[in-house]
Amino acid sequence: MLAGYLNSPLKLLVGTQIIDKVLRFNIKSIKHRTFTITKRMKSLSDMTSPLDQNTIDDVVNDWVDVTRIPAISGGHFVEDNDFVKISTNWSVLDFAKKENVSFQRHFSVLKSSLIWAEGQEALVTDELLMATAESVPIDAKKICISSCGTRKAILVEKADKSSAQKSQILEIWGENTLLKSYDLSELDKHKNMYTTGFFGTTMVWDKSAKKLAYLAEKKVAKAKPFFSSNVKTVDDITINDKKKDVKGEEYAFRQTWGEQLPDMYFSVIVVLDVESDKFELIELSQNDSEFPVDIQWVGDTSIVGTSYAIPPWRLGLYACNNRPSRIFQVNVDGKNLKFLSTIDKAAFSPRVRPDSEYVIWQERAVDAPHNRSRDIMGISLEDPKIPEVIYQSATEDIPIYADFPRCCWAPNGSSFFVISFKDGDMALFAISLSKGEAKLQTVVDQSPGIRALLWIGHNYLLVSRSSTLSTPFVELITYGGGVQKRAQITNSTFSVQGHDQFEIKKIYGKATVPSIYIGPKKTENQVVPLVVMPHGGPHAVTVDAFNNELSLILRQGFALLKVNYIGSLGSKKDETDDLLGKIGKLDVEDCHEIVQQTLKCTPCIDSERIGLYGGSHGGFLAAHLSGQYPDFYKAAVLLNPVIDLNVMIGTSDIVDWCMAESGIAFPDSTMKTFIPAAKNVDDFQKLFDASPIVHASKVKAATLLLLGTEDLRVPMSQGMNFYRTLKAYNKTTEVRVYPDCHSLMSGSVATDVAIQLVLWFKRFLWK
């Protein structure tokens, strides 16, 4: 299931003088709302009155401040003899548009200023000779940079006045000007180009930057109603005959890939020759049995990618890497299709070495948990026979749990880079191949942790980093031989003023990966409420990374506990199987034990004011904790929570998740024939016993439910059933319903969700 519920200085170079203009946020100091140890909570009946307007305004104003902190969405650089020229992409919430808007920031760093002092860990922004341009808004749905950095393909969308649809425009830019543009809707070669990040690389240049390949939805015959008042001309009839339109099919059910992948039925690879303006479509099969994604060029003659086999009944793909898939290679003329990986595995994230002679990918078994560690495989494209295992996660101290960055190979092909988890955070590693052996080397594992590898040059890596208390920033890193050195390109600010009064602790439960506590240091006669946040998944992990919602919680005076329970990712040994068949018990007990340990080592937490906040499986755990420990937890906020597995197994896009996590055996190893219901009393009992609905009558915590009407993963009926049940038992509960999917992350929805959850905790934990 869904894994979790997640300016810099402007510098002008004038001769040798640097003028530093720092964009400062109106970050308010944290409210020192303190309580003596002896103070007791008011009764729940005294706390049901609405909050005063000043409190509401205070939360809203803090949220506005938090959302001014931009997120990093991409970046690249080019080098000449004197400068490293860096371009970075950012996004920030526009309250008027109710959506994120994008902008670019450009930096030109003098190479001679990148002389690191002996033993110095990092150069900060003020120590660099750097020219910085003003931020430039960009209207782009997708940006693709050529490997040489001289050409860009930009996808923009414009409103179509004649329909509710948006037209897609593909722009081709050179170094100084717009070279060409294509209205893809007018070309009528295919439906919309794919822009979802889940499908990996959906647009890529060949090495010469003369051909562009991208993924789009296949154009199919248009469904016609039985009756139409349109008068047909001879030309219309001829066109319709060619398209083989079928009457009476406009309401026929068509399968997509479930949650967050709407309107994606059949994919097609499109190759654009920019010199000749010629578009070619590549289909892997004539009967639509293969669904290609995540494409890469091999020279300029063929393409490799991942292909999902389309079964009789599709299961959800989003956050589920246990689906049958293979690595393919096909010529640009659509001929000579071959599969490089075996048919009985889940293979994904292919990355071609710069010399186009070798390809690597990640692979795992097609089995129960939706996420687990992956092996790294490789094969020669010159003589593709049997793939070799480059890196076997089961035998290594650093298992691989995350896809390769889209740019992962060093330009000389000597090594490639991966991001994985280490000690409760994300770290960057380099893997080099020598005489058939893989050698892993840590590149960066300090805090703040790595969030993304943005670009790789001959001498430098461009990365983004952040922590819960420090905002995202961009950094150049040296690699290859000698001591790794760093130069910070953009400044990081502290998202909560008074950060020096905070501490971060690692708390261990049954999982070897730690949970993370962030809160004020111990001060005499002061206690604060604690918000406990178990992550979703359950096979996911929460790390010490910046997040708008969590920053708001900390600003409003709460301490925070990010819980990594048994079954979480990021341990030295893959522990995902340890939880299968034990959800609702083992994970719940582990979460509560981690909370107990936190209370023991952080005296500033008021044990009578503990709240729960979780989405998806995190909401499942929050509901369980409030029911199994009713006198301990005082408030809960649940986002699209799993409540009743017997109902969810028949309504979710991932019926296999319900079976695997509750301990019901799969009907066969191919994962194609799941029956969406308990088949016998024993299976029904397993699903029932694992469900939070069992404990609803015992809940005492004031419970807020935040639900999405478009959620295909955990349908809204799950939360509504819990709400109705709590109301029937005369519990304190409210519900908010949003026109959104599982993550509740669209612009206006994310704003209301963040404010509502903090106000709920202010209402029931603060007084």
Short mmCIF file of C-alpha atoms in Angstrom, two decimals, residues 139-141 154-171 182-188 190-193 195:
data_model
loop_
_atom_site.label_atom_id
_atom_site.label_comp_id
_atom_site.label_asym_id
_atom_site.label_seq_id
_atom_site.Cartn_x
_atom_site.Cartn_y
_atom_site.Cartn_z
CA ASP A 139 4.90 26.12 -17.02
CA ALA A 140 5.99 22.52 -17.47
CA LYS A 141 4.30 19.20 -16.81
CA ILE A 154 9.33 20.24 -22.20
CA LEU A 155 5.72 19.10 -22.02
CA VAL A 156 3.20 21.85 -21.29
CA GLU A 157 -0.57 21.71 -21.08
CA LYS A 158 -3.12 24.29 -22.17
CA ALA A 159 -6.84 24.41 -21.57
CA ASP A 160 -9.03 23.37 -24.48
CA LYS A 161 -11.99 25.76 -24.71
CA SER A 162 -14.06 23.23 -26.65
CA SER A 163 -13.80 20.51 -23.99
CA ALA A 164 -12.83 19.83 -20.42
CA GLN A 165 -9.63 18.15 -21.62
CA LYS A 166 -6.21 19.83 -21.77
CA SER A 167 -4.09 19.83 -24.89
CA GLN A 168 -0.48 18.68 -24.58
CA ILE A 169 2.26 20.68 -26.29
CA LEU A 170 5.75 19.19 -26.68
CA GLU A 171 8.45 21.87 -26.93
CA TYR A 182 4.23 19.97 -31.50
CA ASP A 183 0.58 19.96 -30.51
CA LEU A 184 0.25 16.28 -29.63
CA SER A 185 -3.54 16.52 -29.51
CA GLU A 186 -3.69 17.82 -33.08
CA LEU A 187 -1.24 15.18 -34.30
CA ASP A 188 -3.71 12.58 -33.06
CA HIS A 190 -1.90 8.74 -29.42
CA LYS A 191 -3.68 9.91 -26.30
CA ASN A 192 -1.97 11.76 -23.44
CA MET A 193 1.73 11.40 -22.76
CA THR A 195 3.81 12.09 -16.73
#
